[in-house]
Coordinates of N, CA, C and O in Angstrom, one line a residue:
M1 N 0.6 -1.0 -0.3 CA 0.0 -0.2 -0.2 C 0.7 1.1 0.6 O 1.9 0.8 0.5
Y2 N 0.6 2.3 -0.6 CA 1.2 3.9 -1.0 C 0.6 4.6 -0.1 O -0.2 4.7 0.2
L3 N 2.1 4.8 0.5 CA 1.6 6.5 1.5 C 2.3 7.2 1.5 O 3.3 7.5 1.1
N4 N 1.3 8.2 0.7 CA 1.3 9.7 0.3 C 2.7 10.5 1.3 O 3.9 10.6 0.9
L5 N 3.1 9.7 2.4 CA 3.1 11.1 3.4 C 5.1 11.0 3.8 O 6.0 11.6 3.3
F6 N 5.2 9.4 3.0 CA 6.7 8.9 3.3 C 7.3 8.7 1.6 O 7.7 8.3 1.3
H7 N 6.7 8.8 0.0 CA 6.1 8.6 -1.0 C 7.0 7.4 -1.1 O 8.0 7.0 -1.4
T8 N 5.8 6.0 -0.5 CA 6.9 4.9 -0.8 C 5.2 4.0 0.1 O 4.6 4.2 -0.1
D9 N 6.2 2.2 -0.3 CA 5.4 1.6 -0.8 C 5.1 0.0 1.1 O 6.3 0.3 1.6
V10 N 4.2 0.2 1.6 CA 4.6 -0.5 2.4 C 4.2 -1.6 3.1 O 3.1 -1.4 2.4
E11 N 4.4 -2.5 4.0 CA 3.4 -3.6 3.9 C 2.5 -3.7 5.1 O 2.5 -2.9 5.8
I12 N 0.9 -4.1 5.1 CA -0.1 -3.8 5.7 C -0.5 -5.0 6.7 O -0.3 -6.0 5.6
V13 N 0.4 -5.7 7.6 CA -0.5 -6.3 8.8 C -1.9 -6.5 9.5 O -1.6 -5.4 10.6
L14 N -2.5 -7.3 9.1 CA -3.7 -6.5 9.5 C -3.7 -8.2 10.9 O -3.7 -9.3 10.7
E15 N -3.6 -7.5 12.1 CA -4.0 -8.2 13.2 C -5.8 -9.7 13.7 O -6.2 -8.9 12.9
N16 N -4.6 -9.8 13.5 CA -6.6 -11.0 14.1 C -7.9 -9.9 14.8 O -8.1 -9.0 14.7
G17 N -8.3 -10.6 12.7 CA -9.7 -10.2 13.0 C -10.3 -8.9 12.8 O -11.5 -7.6 13.1
V18 N -9.1 -8.2 12.1 CA -8.9 -6.8 11.6 C -10.2 -6.9 10.3 O -9.6 -7.5 9.1
L19 N -11.0 -5.9 10.5 CA -12.3 -6.0 9.0 C -11.0 -5.8 8.1 O -10.4 -4.2 8.0
E20 N -10.8 -6.2 6.6 CA -10.4 -5.4 5.2 C -11.3 -3.5 5.4 O -10.2 -2.4 5.7
E21 N -12.3 -3.5 5.1 CA -12.5 -1.8 5.5 C -11.9 -0.8 6.9 O -11.9 0.2 6.1
Y22 N -11.5 -1.3 7.6 CA -11.2 -1.0 8.5 C -9.6 -0.2 8.7 O -9.1 0.6 8.8
A23 N -9.0 -1.0 7.9 CA -7.4 -0.9 7.4 C -7.9 -0.6 6.3 O -6.9 0.3 6.1
E24 N -8.4 0.0 4.9 CA -9.0 0.9 4.0 C -8.7 2.0 6.1 O -7.9 3.0 4.5
D25 N -9.8 2.2 5.6 CA -10.1 3.4 6.3 C -8.5 3.9 7.6 O -8.3 5.7 7.2
C26 N -7.8 3.5 7.9 CA -6.9 3.7 8.4 C -5.3 3.9 7.5 O -5.3 5.1 7.8
V27 N -5.4 3.2 6.2 CA -4.3 3.7 5.1 C -5.1 4.9 5.1 O -4.3 6.1 4.3
E28 N -6.4 6.4 4.4 CA -6.8 6.8 4.7 C -6.8 7.3 5.1 O -6.0 8.6 4.8
Y29 N -7.1 7.5 6.5 CA -6.5 8.2 7.6 C -5.3 8.8 7.0 O -4.9 9.8 7.4
L30 N -4.1 7.9 7.1 CA -2.6 8.6 7.4 C -2.5 8.6 5.6 O -0.9 9.8 6.6
N31 N -3.0 8.7 5.2 CA -2.1 9.0 4.1 C -3.1 10.8 3.6 O -3.0 11.6 2.6
N32 N -4.0 11.2 4.8 CA -4.1 12.2 4.9 C -4.6 13.3 5.7 O -5.9 14.5 6.1
L33 N -3.5 13.0 6.6 CA -3.1 13.4 7.5 C -2.9 15.0 8.0 O -2.7 15.5 6.9
S34 N -4.2 15.5 8.9 CA -3.9 16.8 9.1 C -2.6 17.5 8.8 O -1.9 17.3 9.7
D35 N -2.3 19.3 8.9 CA -1.0 19.4 9.2 C -0.3 19.5 10.7 O 0.3 19.4 11.0
D36 N -1.3 19.5 12.0 CA -1.6 19.6 12.9 C -0.7 18.3 13.3 O 0.3 17.8 14.1
I37 N -1.6 17.2 12.9 CA -0.3 16.5 13.4 C 0.8 15.5 12.4 O 1.3 15.1 12.8
I38 N 1.3 15.8 11.5 CA 2.9 15.5 10.6 C 3.5 16.3 11.4 O 4.7 16.2 11.6
N39 N 2.5 18.0 11.6 CA 3.7 18.8 12.7 C 3.9 18.2 14.3 O 5.5 18.4 14.5
L40 N 3.4 17.5 14.7 CA 3.7 16.8 16.2 C 4.7 15.3 15.6 O 5.3 16.3 16.5
L41 N 4.3 15.2 15.0 CA 4.9 13.6 14.0 C 6.6 14.0 14.4 O 6.8 14.0 14.5
C42 N 6.1 15.1 12.9 CA 7.9 16.0 13.2 C 8.8 15.7 14.4 O 9.6 16.0 13.8
K43 N 8.1 17.0 15.0 CA 8.6 17.4 16.4 C 8.8 16.2 16.7 O 10.2 15.7 17.7
R44 N 8.2 15.3 17.4 CA 8.4 14.7 17.8 C 9.4 13.4 17.3 O 10.3 12.6 18.0
L45 N 9.6 13.1 16.7 CA 11.1 12.5 15.4 C 12.1 12.8 15.7 O 13.4 12.6 15.9
I46 N 12.1 14.5 15.7 CA 13.1 15.6 16.3 C 13.3 15.0 17.4 O 15.2 14.7 17.6
C47 N 12.8 15.0 18.4 CA 12.9 15.2 19.6 C 13.9 13.8 19.6 O 14.9 13.6 20.2
Y48 N 13.2 12.9 19.6 CA 14.3 11.8 19.4 C 15.6 11.3 18.7 O 16.1 10.6 19.7
Y49 N 16.0 12.7 17.6 CA 17.0 11.7 17.1 C 18.4 12.3 17.7 O 18.6 12.3 18.4
E50 N 17.3 14.1 18.6 CA 19.0 14.3 19.4 C 18.4 14.1 19.7 O 20.2 14.1 20.7
F51 N 17.0 13.1 20.7 CA 18.5 12.4 22.6 C 18.7 10.9 21.7 O 19.8 10.6 22.3
V52 N 18.7 10.5 20.8 CA 19.3 9.5 20.1 C 20.9 9.9 20.3 O 21.6 9.2 20.8
L53 N 21.2 10.5 19.5 CA 22.5 11.3 19.1 C 23.2 11.8 20.7 O 24.1 11.4 20.9
E54 N 22.5 12.8 21.3 CA 23.0 13.0 21.9 C 24.0 12.1 24.1 O 24.6 11.7 24.1
S55 N 22.3 10.9 23.2 CA 23.4 9.7 24.6 C 23.8 8.7 23.9 O 25.0 8.5 24.9
W56 N 24.0 8.4 22.7 CA 25.7 7.6 21.5 C 26.7 8.8 22.7 O 27.6 7.5 22.5
K57 N 27.2 10.3 22.1 CA 27.8 10.9 22.1 C 28.6 10.9 23.8 O 29.7 10.7 24.2
K58 N 27.1 11.0 24.9 CA 27.7 10.8 26.3 C 27.6 8.8 26.6 O 29.2 9.7 27.5
M59 N 27.8 7.9 25.4 CA 28.5 7.4 26.7 C 29.6 6.6 25.4 O 30.6 6.5 26.3
G60 N 29.8 7.6 25.0 CA 31.9 7.4 24.2 C 32.2 6.1 22.9 O 32.7 6.3 22.3
F61 N 31.3 5.2 23.4 CA 31.2 3.6 23.1 C 31.1 3.8 21.4 O 30.4 2.8 20.6
Y62 N 29.8 5.1 21.5 CA 29.0 5.4 19.8 C 29.4 6.2 18.6 O 29.2 6.4 17.3
D63 N 31.3 6.0 19.0 CA 32.1 7.3 17.8 C 31.8 6.6 16.3 O 30.8 7.7 15.8
D64 N 31.0 5.8 16.7 CA 31.4 5.3 14.5 C 30.2 5.2 14.3 O 29.4 5.9 12.9
I65 N 29.0 5.3 15.2 CA 27.4 5.2 14.8 C 27.4 6.9 14.6 O 26.2 7.5 13.8
V66 N 27.5 7.7 15.5 CA 27.6 9.3 15.9 C 27.4 9.4 14.3 O 27.7 10.4 13.5
K67 N 29.3 9.4 14.3 CA 29.5 9.3 12.7 C 28.8 9.6 11.3 O 28.6 10.1 10.5
S68 N 28.6 7.6 11.2 CA 28.2 7.1 10.7 C 26.1 8.2 10.6 O 26.1 9.1 8.8
V69 N 25.8 8.1 11.6 CA 24.6 8.9 11.4 C 24.6 10.4 10.9 O 24.3 10.7 10.0
K70 N 25.9 11.9 11.1 CA 26.1 12.4 10.5 C 26.8 13.2 9.0 O 26.4 13.9 8.9
S71 N 27.1 12.0 9.0 CA 27.1 11.3 7.4 C 26.3 11.8 6.6 O 26.1 12.1 5.8
K72 N 24.4 11.7 6.9 CA 23.8 11.5 6.9 C 22.6 12.4 6.5 O 21.5 13.2 6.0
L73 N 23.1 12.5 8.4 CA 21.6 13.6 8.4 C 22.9 14.9 9.2 O 23.1 14.9 9.1
P74 N 22.1 16.4 8.7 CA 22.5 17.3 9.0 C 22.7 17.3 11.1 O 21.7 16.2 11.3
E75 N 23.1 17.6 11.1 CA 24.0 18.3 12.9 C 21.9 18.2 14.1 O 21.5 18.0 15.2
K76 N 21.1 19.8 13.5 CA 19.8 20.6 13.6 C 19.6 19.5 12.6 O 19.4 20.3 11.3
V77 N 18.3 19.1 12.0 CA 17.5 18.5 11.3 C 15.9 19.2 11.3 O 15.1 19.5 12.6
T78 N 15.1 19.9 11.2 CA 14.0 20.5 10.9 C 13.1 21.1 10.4 O 12.5 20.3 9.1
G79 N 11.8 20.5 10.8 CA 10.4 20.9 10.7 C 10.6 19.2 9.7 O 10.4 18.7 10.0
R80 N 9.6 19.4 8.2 CA 9.3 18.0 7.8 C 10.5 17.4 7.6 O 10.2 16.5 6.8
E81 N 11.0 18.2 7.4 CA 12.0 17.8 6.7 C 13.0 15.9 7.0 O 14.0 15.1 6.8
I82 N 12.9 16.3 8.4 CA 13.2 15.0 9.4 C 12.1 13.5 8.6 O 12.3 12.2 8.9
L83 N 11.3 13.8 8.2 CA 10.4 12.2 7.1 C 11.3 11.6 6.2 O 11.3 11.2 6.5
Q84 N 12.4 12.7 5.2 CA 12.8 11.8 4.3 C 13.9 11.1 5.3 O 14.7 10.2 3.9
Y85 N 14.0 11.3 6.0 CA 15.5 10.1 6.8 C 14.4 8.9 6.8 O 15.3 8.4 7.4
L86 N 12.5 8.7 7.0 CA 11.9 7.3 7.5 C 12.2 6.9 6.1 O 12.1 7.5 4.9
K87 N 12.0 5.6 6.7 CA 12.2 4.6 5.6 C 10.8 3.4 5.6 O 11.6 2.1 5.5
P88 N 9.1 3.7 6.3 CA 8.0 3.4 6.1 C 8.2 1.4 5.4 O 8.5 1.1 4.7
H89 N 8.4 0.6 6.3 CA 8.3 -1.3 5.7 C 7.3 -1.2 5.9 O 6.4 -1.7 5.0
T90 N 6.8 -1.5 7.4 CA 5.4 -2.3 8.0 C 4.6 -1.2 8.4 O 4.8 -0.4 9.6
M91 N 2.9 -1.6 7.9 CA 2.2 -1.1 9.3 C 1.1 -2.1 9.5 O 0.6 -2.9 8.9
I92 N 1.5 -1.2 11.0 CA 0.4 -2.3 12.0 C -1.1 -2.0 11.6 O -1.4 -1.1 13.1
I93 N -2.0 -2.4 11.8 CA -3.4 -2.1 12.4 C -4.2 -3.9 13.0 O -4.7 -4.6 12.8
E94 N -4.4 -3.2 13.9 CA -4.8 -3.6 14.7 C -6.7 -3.7 15.3 O -6.9 -2.8 14.8
Q95 N -7.6 -5.1 15.6 CA -8.4 -4.5 16.3 C -9.0 -3.4 16.6 O -8.7 -3.5 18.2
A96 N -9.5 -2.5 16.3 CA -9.9 -1.2 17.2 C -10.9 -1.8 18.0 O -11.6 -3.0 18.1
L97 N -10.2 -0.7 19.1 CA -11.6 -1.5 20.7 C -12.0 -0.2 20.9 O -13.0 0.0 22.1
E98 N -11.9 1.1 19.6 CA -12.9 2.1 20.6 C -13.3 2.6 17.8 O -12.8 2.1 17.8
E99 N -14.1 3.1 19.0 CA -14.1 4.0 17.1 C -13.9 5.1 16.4 O -14.1 6.1 16.4
T100 N -12.1 4.5 16.5 CA -11.1 5.3 16.0 C -10.3 5.2 14.9 O -10.2 3.5 15.0
I101 N -9.9 5.1 15.0 CA -8.6 5.3 13.5 C -7.0 5.1 14.6 O -6.5 6.1 15.4
A102 N -6.6 3.9 14.3 CA -5.2 3.6 15.2 C -5.0 2.4 14.6 O -4.9 1.5 14.0
F103 N -2.7 3.2 14.2 CA -1.9 1.8 14.3 C -0.7 2.2 14.9 O -1.1 3.2 14.5
S104 N 0.1 1.1 14.3 CA 1.3 1.6 14.4 C 2.0 1.4 13.0 O 1.8 1.1 12.1
L105 N 3.7 2.0 12.8 CA 4.2 2.2 11.3 C 6.1 1.9 12.2 O 5.8 2.8 13.0
E106 N 6.1 1.1 11.6 CA 7.4 0.4 11.4 C 8.0 0.9 10.5 O 7.7 0.8 9.5
C107 N 9.1 1.2 10.6 CA 9.5 2.5 10.0 C 11.7 2.0 10.4 O 12.1 2.0 11.3
D108 N 11.9 1.9 9.2 CA 13.9 1.9 9.1 C 14.0 3.0 8.7 O 14.1 4.1 8.4
S109 N 15.6 4.1 8.9 CA 15.7 5.2 9.0 C 17.1 5.1 9.3 O 17.9 4.2 10.2
D110 N 18.0 6.5 8.7 CA 18.8 6.6 9.4 C 19.2 7.4 10.4 O 20.6 7.9 10.6
L111 N 18.1 8.1 11.2 CA 18.0 8.6 12.7 C 18.9 7.8 13.4 O 19.6 8.1 14.7
N112 N 18.1 6.1 13.3 CA 19.3 5.7 15.1 C 19.1 4.2 13.5 O 18.5 3.3 13.2
P113 N 20.2 3.7 12.3 CA 20.7 2.7 12.3 C 20.7 1.6 13.1 O 20.8 0.4 12.3
E114 N 20.8 1.7 14.7 CA 20.9 0.4 15.3 C 19.3 -0.5 15.8 O 19.6 -1.2 16.0
E115 N 18.4 0.1 15.3 CA 16.9 -0.5 15.6 C 15.9 0.9 14.8 O 15.8 2.4 14.1
S116 N 15.3 0.0 14.7 CA 13.6 0.6 14.2 C 13.5 1.1 14.6 O 12.5 1.7 15.9
I117 N 12.1 2.1 14.4 CA 11.5 2.8 15.5 C 10.3 2.6 14.6 O 9.2 2.5 13.4
K118 N 9.3 3.0 16.0 CA 7.6 3.3 16.0 C 7.1 4.4 15.9 O 7.5 5.2 16.9
I119 N 6.0 4.7 15.1 CA 4.9 5.2 15.3 C 4.0 4.7 15.8 O 3.4 3.9 14.7
I120 N 3.7 5.4 16.5 CA 1.9 4.9 17.4 C 1.2 6.2 17.0 O 1.8 7.4 17.6
I121 N 0.3 6.3 15.7 CA -1.1 7.4 16.1 C -2.4 6.5 16.6 O -2.8 5.5 15.6
N122 N -3.1 6.4 17.3 CA -4.0 6.9 18.0 C -5.5 8.0 17.8 O -4.8 9.0 18.8
N123 N -6.3 7.3 17.4 CA -7.3 9.1 17.5 C -7.3 11.0 17.5 O -7.2 11.8 18.3
N124 N -6.6 10.6 16.4 CA -5.5 12.0 16.1 C -4.6 12.7 16.8 O -4.5 13.7 17.4
N125 N -4.2 11.9 17.3 CA -2.3 12.1 18.2 C -2.1 10.8 17.9 O -1.9 9.8 18.0
V126 N -0.7 11.7 17.7 CA 0.8 10.3 17.7 C 0.8 10.6 19.2 O 1.3 11.1 20.3
L127 N 0.8 8.9 19.7 CA 0.8 8.3 21.3 C 2.3 8.2 22.2 O 2.6 8.2 22.1
Y128 N 3.3 8.0 19.6 CA 4.6 7.7 20.4 C 5.3 7.1 19.2 O 5.0 7.3 18.1
V129 N 6.9 7.4 19.9 CA 7.1 8.0 18.3 C 9.3 7.5 18.9 O 9.4 8.0 20.1
G130 N 9.0 6.5 19.0 CA 10.6 5.4 19.5 C 11.0 4.8 19.3 O 10.5 3.9 17.2
E131 N 12.0 3.9 19.8 CA 12.8 2.3 19.2 C 11.1 1.8 19.1 O 10.8 1.5 19.3
S132 N 11.6 1.0 18.4 CA 10.4 -0.3 18.2 C 10.0 -0.7 19.0 O 11.3 -0.9 19.9
C133 N 9.2 -1.4 19.6 CA 8.6 -1.2 21.0 C 8.1 -2.8 20.6 O 6.9 -2.6 19.9
D134 N 7.4 -3.9 22.0 CA 6.0 -4.7 21.6 C 3.9 -3.7 22.2 O 4.0 -4.2 22.5
L135 N 4.8 -2.2 22.4 CA 3.3 -1.4 21.9 C 2.2 -1.8 21.2 O 2.9 -1.4 20.3
G136 N 1.4 -1.2 21.5 CA 0.3 -1.7 19.8 C -0.5 -0.3 20.2 O -0.4 1.1 21.2
A137 N -1.5 0.6 19.4 CA -1.9 1.5 19.1 C -3.3 1.4 20.8 O -3.8 2.7 20.3
W138 N -3.2 0.1 20.9 CA -4.3 0.3 22.1 C -4.4 0.1 23.7 O -4.9 -0.4 24.9
E139 N -2.9 -0.1 24.3 CA -2.1 0.4 24.8 C -2.9 1.8 26.5 O -3.7 2.5 25.5
E140 N -2.8 1.4 27.2 CA -3.0 2.2 28.6 C -1.9 3.3 28.1 O -0.5 3.6 27.7
S141 N -2.5 4.4 28.2 CA -1.7 6.0 28.0 C -0.7 6.1 28.8 O 0.3 6.9 28.5
N142 N 0.1 5.7 29.7 CA 1.1 5.4 30.5 C 1.6 5.0 29.6 O 2.7 4.6 30.8
E143 N 1.4 3.6 28.8 CA 2.6 3.6 28.9 C 3.7 3.9 27.3 O 3.9 3.3 26.9
Y144 N 3.2 4.8 27.7 CA 3.7 5.5 25.9 C 5.2 6.3 26.5 O 4.5 7.0 25.8
N145 N 4.6 6.7 27.8 CA 5.5 7.8 29.1 C 7.2 7.7 27.6 O 8.1 6.5 27.5
V146 N 7.6 8.7 27.1 CA 9.5 8.0 26.8 C 10.5 9.0 27.9 O 9.6 10.6 28.4
I147 N 11.6 9.7 27.9 CA 12.2 10.4 28.5 C 13.1 11.4 27.5 O 13.1 12.1 28.2
Y148 N 12.1 11.8 26.0 CA 13.0 12.8 25.6 C 11.8 13.4 24.3 O 10.3 13.3 24.7

């Protein structure tokens, strides 16, 4: 399925019981995100990128990774520019627990070559942006807490 925001095709994974119509609604929603949601997503991606880069610098033993990332990305990434460094590959759609659109998007990225990045959107809100994890789109709100 083609995602307009990222100019790429992704695999769609439907969890048990997901209706095809709901999946189509999720893809349509993602392909028509509001400017507010896109801007929030970009802000969170930038915070994640800056946190990861700074953490690696402080640790000292990730110097090769820091050099590799810096060779592909500018030190300061702003606005929607961050989206060009994401390579989404999988959209995961779980059974809806409410009448809202919710999904996860798994991405490879130059932002963090060590981990996939996961984006979770539910009910017009960017719930999570960070390293790939077991969280889905219907967790308790406190499960999405991050330190960046």
